[in-house]
């Protein structure tokens, strides 16, 4: 029944005005916002002057008159959010009890905290300097998933214990990293495992799932994961699938063999009866531009046939990894760094190796496409591309690559993707936003700007400013979608009973500031962040709170 009390009329009029103002901030959603007649109520609470005080919602924190975009993809509406302890206790229109801390969110967006499905913070989230994860918390990120690309701790329980012993700025969920698992059992040799080695890998996989891993990841361009055959991956994935985990893969090839890589991903999912997920979904290299759209159609077809298949994407045209992974053939990296240097020193093998590097260099615009992000041996080279450095040092690019390898390697940024591909892929409703970055602090290196800008770039630039996709969809791609993909049931939406991972931002100011030339720049426009109900960003400033915790997957064994 409609409430016609004076208080309710005033508030409804106020909110109608807020609807119009919010619509103007989000072009293309005016009619949808104006059509919202019944915002979500918390239980049976009302705004009536005659409301039963017993029905009022007790809370510690009350966010009022914000544009609620709840993460589901549904249209936003103006309303309130109440937090008590570490949970959300009301969303929409309700009466608050007591004297909570009240924050006026007029003109601001209230959304769930962002979930980064693809983080490489494994070695950083439990270190004193970086455990606050400030470069991601200032993007609105409240949960990260580690163990990606096949690398990270294999002893999952011990890793979670380390996170919890000192806490962290964001929550941490972990995947069993297949490459690290394989290396622990059989080193970095280019061969298939023996029966005994495979049995040990399967045993350790089950231990990892029992200790709370959410699934497994592979890095099939990296040593030693690249040496794994499909049958081996299926065997490990079957263990993961029985515990309701997910198979996440940096696939074998993101260039001209992308379609074959996607087919392997889907095959593993079918054979192991496990959901599959493509990491940082893209096609890299000018000759491969456009292939990612065909790969997306393959995944769409598999989904139409009932297979659970998803992907994530960072909203940039450059990737970043080690120089070796970009330019050194996989056969030459078998056995580790010392074995690679031995091959360089061998007259016959070294000649072959340099020829193949030369071909890779040619495929990367003669080295102009590859920029040094970190190389302690020659700090003055950071931020420059290989062709530029070689020309200034009287070297060929191949000689430069060998020099870098002989001096402990480098991290690089590789400009290999197409902007139209990036925009096309982010519009699929099964593609989540993820960074492929890690916790860091400003320094002399020049990392990929995704370390500081992934989420505001997707939401603030591509959705809000460019209109590539609706803002509600962009927020869903960072909240309920990754929660659904990884298996979180109590995070990812603004709903009663969910953990209070909440962000508040100014939609006109929320934008990435980090660039390739100046990457250590924090995002703008974020006003508040709560992690498990603890304020981590207050009025735009970090509080220093370490409210994150390990998120352990409760094992749910599938019946055979």
Coordinates of C-alpha atoms in Angstrom, one line a residue, residues 20-258:
X20 CA 16.2 12.5 -12.6
X21 CA 19.7 13.7 -11.6
X22 CA 21.1 10.2 -11.6
X23 CA 19.6 9.6 -15.0
X24 CA 21.5 12.6 -16.3
X25 CA 24.7 11.3 -15.0
X26 CA 24.2 8.0 -16.8
X27 CA 23.2 8.8 -20.4
X28 CA 21.0 6.2 -22.0
X29 CA 19.3 5.0 -18.8
X30 CA 16.9 7.9 -18.2
X31 CA 13.7 6.0 -19.0
X32 CA 14.8 3.0 -17.1
X33 CA 15.5 5.0 -14.0
X34 CA 12.3 7.0 -14.2
X35 CA 10.4 3.8 -14.6
X36 CA 11.6 2.4 -11.3
X37 CA 8.6 2.6 -9.0
X38 CA 9.3 0.2 -6.2
X39 CA 12.9 0.2 -4.8
X40 CA 13.9 -2.9 -2.8
X41 CA 12.7 -2.8 0.8
X42 CA 14.4 -4.3 3.8
X43 CA 11.9 -6.9 5.2
X44 CA 8.7 -5.1 6.1
X45 CA 10.2 -1.7 7.1
X46 CA 8.6 1.5 5.8
X47 CA 9.2 5.2 5.8
X48 CA 5.9 6.0 7.5
X49 CA 5.7 8.3 10.5
X50 CA 3.6 5.6 12.1
X51 CA 6.2 2.8 11.4
X52 CA 6.6 0.3 14.2
X53 CA 9.9 1.1 15.9
X54 CA 10.5 -2.6 16.3
X55 CA 10.6 -3.0 12.5
X56 CA 13.4 -0.4 12.1
X57 CA 16.8 -1.7 11.0
X58 CA 19.6 -1.6 13.6
X59 CA 22.9 -0.7 11.9
X60 CA 26.3 0.8 12.5
X61 CA 26.7 2.6 9.2
X62 CA 23.9 4.1 7.0
X63 CA 24.5 5.2 3.4
X64 CA 21.7 7.5 2.3
X65 CA 20.3 8.7 -1.0
X66 CA 22.9 7.1 -3.2
X67 CA 22.3 5.6 -6.6
X68 CA 22.3 1.9 -5.8
X69 CA 23.8 -0.2 -8.5
X70 CA 23.5 -3.6 -6.8
X71 CA 25.8 -5.6 -9.1
X72 CA 23.1 -7.8 -10.6
X73 CA 23.0 -5.8 -13.8
X74 CA 19.6 -4.4 -13.0
X75 CA 18.9 -0.6 -13.4
X76 CA 20.1 1.6 -10.6
X77 CA 17.8 3.3 -8.2
X78 CA 18.1 5.9 -5.4
X79 CA 18.0 4.4 -1.9
X80 CA 19.9 3.6 1.3
X81 CA 22.3 0.8 2.4
X82 CA 22.7 -0.3 6.0
X83 CA 25.7 -2.1 7.4
X84 CA 26.0 -3.8 10.8
X85 CA 29.2 -5.5 11.8
X86 CA 30.5 -7.3 8.7
X87 CA 27.2 -7.7 6.9
X88 CA 24.7 -5.7 4.8
X89 CA 21.4 -5.6 6.7
X90 CA 19.2 -3.5 4.5
X91 CA 19.1 -2.1 1.0
X92 CA 16.5 0.3 -0.6
X93 CA 13.8 2.1 1.5
X94 CA 13.7 1.3 5.2
X95 CA 13.7 2.9 8.7
X96 CA 17.0 2.9 10.5
X97 CA 17.1 2.4 14.3
X98 CA 19.5 4.1 16.7
X99 CA 22.2 6.6 15.8
X100 CA 24.3 5.0 13.1
X101 CA 27.1 6.8 11.4
X102 CA 25.2 8.4 8.5
X103 CA 26.9 9.2 5.2
X104 CA 25.2 11.4 2.6
X105 CA 25.6 9.7 -0.8
X106 CA 23.5 12.1 -2.9
X107 CA 25.0 12.2 -6.4
X108 CA 27.2 9.2 -5.7
X109 CA 27.0 5.5 -6.7
X110 CA 26.8 2.8 -4.1
X111 CA 28.0 -0.6 -5.5
X112 CA 29.4 -3.9 -4.3
X113 CA 33.1 -4.1 -3.8
X114 CA 35.0 -5.2 -6.9
X115 CA 36.4 -8.7 -7.2
X116 CA 39.6 -9.2 -9.1
X117 CA 39.6 -12.7 -10.5
X118 CA 43.1 -12.5 -11.8
X119 CA 45.7 -11.2 -9.4
X120 CA 49.4 -12.0 -9.1
X121 CA 49.7 -10.7 -5.6
X122 CA 50.6 -14.1 -4.1
X123 CA 54.1 -13.0 -2.9
X124 CA 53.0 -9.5 -2.0
X125 CA 49.7 -9.7 -0.1
X126 CA 51.4 -11.1 3.0
X127 CA 54.4 -8.7 2.9
X128 CA 54.5 -5.7 5.2
X129 CA 55.0 -3.1 2.5
X130 CA 52.3 -4.3 0.2
X131 CA 49.7 -6.3 2.2
X132 CA 47.4 -3.3 2.3
X133 CA 47.0 -3.7 -1.5
X134 CA 46.5 0.1 -1.8
X135 CA 46.8 0.3 -5.5
X136 CA 43.8 -2.0 -5.8
X137 CA 41.8 -0.8 -2.8
X138 CA 41.9 2.7 -4.3
X139 CA 40.2 1.2 -7.4
X140 CA 37.4 -0.2 -5.3
X141 CA 38.7 -3.7 -5.2
X142 CA 37.8 -5.6 -2.0
X143 CA 38.6 -9.2 -3.0
X144 CA 41.5 -10.7 -5.1
X145 CA 42.0 -14.2 -6.5
X146 CA 45.6 -15.4 -6.5
X147 CA 47.3 -18.5 -7.9
X148 CA 46.8 -17.5 -11.5
X149 CA 48.7 -18.4 -14.7
X150 CA 49.9 -21.6 -13.0
X151 CA 52.1 -19.8 -10.4
X152 CA 51.8 -19.4 -6.7
X153 CA 51.7 -21.3 -3.4
X154 CA 50.8 -25.0 -3.7
X155 CA 50.4 -25.4 0.1
X156 CA 47.0 -23.6 0.1
X157 CA 46.2 -23.9 3.8
X158 CA 49.6 -22.5 4.9
X159 CA 49.2 -19.6 2.4
X160 CA 45.8 -18.7 3.8
X161 CA 47.2 -18.9 7.3
X162 CA 49.9 -16.4 6.4
X163 CA 47.3 -14.0 5.0
X164 CA 45.2 -14.3 8.1
X165 CA 48.1 -14.0 10.5
X166 CA 48.7 -10.4 9.5
X167 CA 45.5 -9.6 7.6
X168 CA 45.4 -7.7 4.3
X169 CA 43.8 -4.8 2.6
X170 CA 41.5 -7.0 0.6
X171 CA 40.1 -10.5 0.9
X172 CA 42.1 -13.3 -0.7
X173 CA 40.9 -16.4 -2.5
X174 CA 43.3 -18.8 -4.0
X175 CA 43.6 -21.2 -7.0
X176 CA 45.9 -24.2 -7.0
X177 CA 48.6 -23.3 -9.5
X178 CA 49.3 -26.2 -11.8
X179 CA 52.7 -25.0 -13.0
X180 CA 54.0 -24.7 -9.4
X181 CA 52.5 -28.0 -8.6
X182 CA 54.2 -29.7 -11.6
X183 CA 57.5 -28.1 -10.7
X184 CA 57.3 -29.2 -7.1
X185 CA 56.7 -32.8 -8.2
X186 CA 58.9 -33.1 -11.3
X187 CA 60.9 -29.9 -11.8
X188 CA 60.9 -28.0 -15.1
X189 CA 61.7 -30.7 -17.5
X190 CA 60.0 -30.9 -20.9
X191 CA 58.4 -34.4 -20.5
X192 CA 55.3 -36.1 -19.4
X193 CA 55.0 -37.2 -15.8
X194 CA 55.6 -40.8 -14.8
X195 CA 52.6 -42.7 -13.3
X196 CA 54.1 -42.1 -9.8
X197 CA 54.6 -38.4 -10.5
X198 CA 51.0 -37.9 -11.8
X199 CA 49.7 -39.8 -8.8
X200 CA 51.5 -37.4 -6.5
X201 CA 50.2 -34.4 -8.4
X202 CA 46.7 -35.7 -8.0
X203 CA 47.2 -36.3 -4.3
X204 CA 48.5 -32.8 -3.7
X205 CA 45.6 -31.4 -5.8
X206 CA 43.1 -33.1 -3.5
X207 CA 44.9 -31.7 -0.5
X208 CA 44.8 -28.2 -2.0
X209 CA 41.0 -28.5 -2.6
X210 CA 40.5 -29.8 0.9
X211 CA 42.4 -26.8 2.3
X212 CA 40.1 -24.3 0.5
X213 CA 41.3 -23.8 -3.1
X214 CA 38.6 -22.5 -5.4
X215 CA 39.9 -24.4 -8.4
X216 CA 43.1 -24.7 -10.4
X217 CA 44.9 -22.4 -12.9
X218 CA 47.3 -23.2 -15.7
X219 CA 49.9 -21.1 -17.5
X220 CA 50.4 -22.9 -20.8
X221 CA 52.9 -20.5 -22.3
X222 CA 55.1 -20.6 -19.2
X223 CA 57.6 -23.2 -18.0
X224 CA 56.8 -25.8 -16.9
X225 CA 53.1 -25.7 -17.7
X226 CA 53.8 -25.4 -21.4
X227 CA 55.1 -28.9 -21.3
X228 CA 51.9 -30.5 -20.1
X229 CA 49.7 -32.5 -22.4
X230 CA 46.0 -32.2 -22.4
X231 CA 45.5 -35.6 -20.7
X232 CA 47.6 -34.5 -17.7
X233 CA 45.5 -31.3 -17.4
X234 CA 42.3 -33.3 -17.6
X235 CA 43.5 -35.6 -14.8
X236 CA 44.2 -32.8 -12.4
X237 CA 41.0 -30.9 -13.4
X238 CA 38.9 -34.0 -12.6
X239 CA 40.2 -33.8 -9.0
X240 CA 39.2 -30.1 -8.9
X241 CA 35.8 -30.8 -10.5
X242 CA 34.9 -33.4 -7.9
X243 CA 35.3 -30.7 -5.2
X244 CA 33.2 -28.2 -7.2
X245 CA 36.2 -26.2 -8.3
X246 CA 36.9 -24.3 -11.5
X247 CA 39.6 -24.7 -14.2
X248 CA 41.1 -21.3 -15.1
X249 CA 43.7 -21.1 -17.9
X250 CA 46.2 -18.8 -19.5
X251 CA 45.8 -20.8 -22.7
X252 CA 48.6 -22.2 -24.9
X253 CA 48.4 -19.4 -27.5
X254 CA 46.8 -16.0 -27.7
X255 CA 47.9 -15.4 -31.2
X256 CA 47.3 -17.3 -34.5
X257 CA 46.6 -20.5 -32.6
X258 CA 44.0 -18.9 -30.3

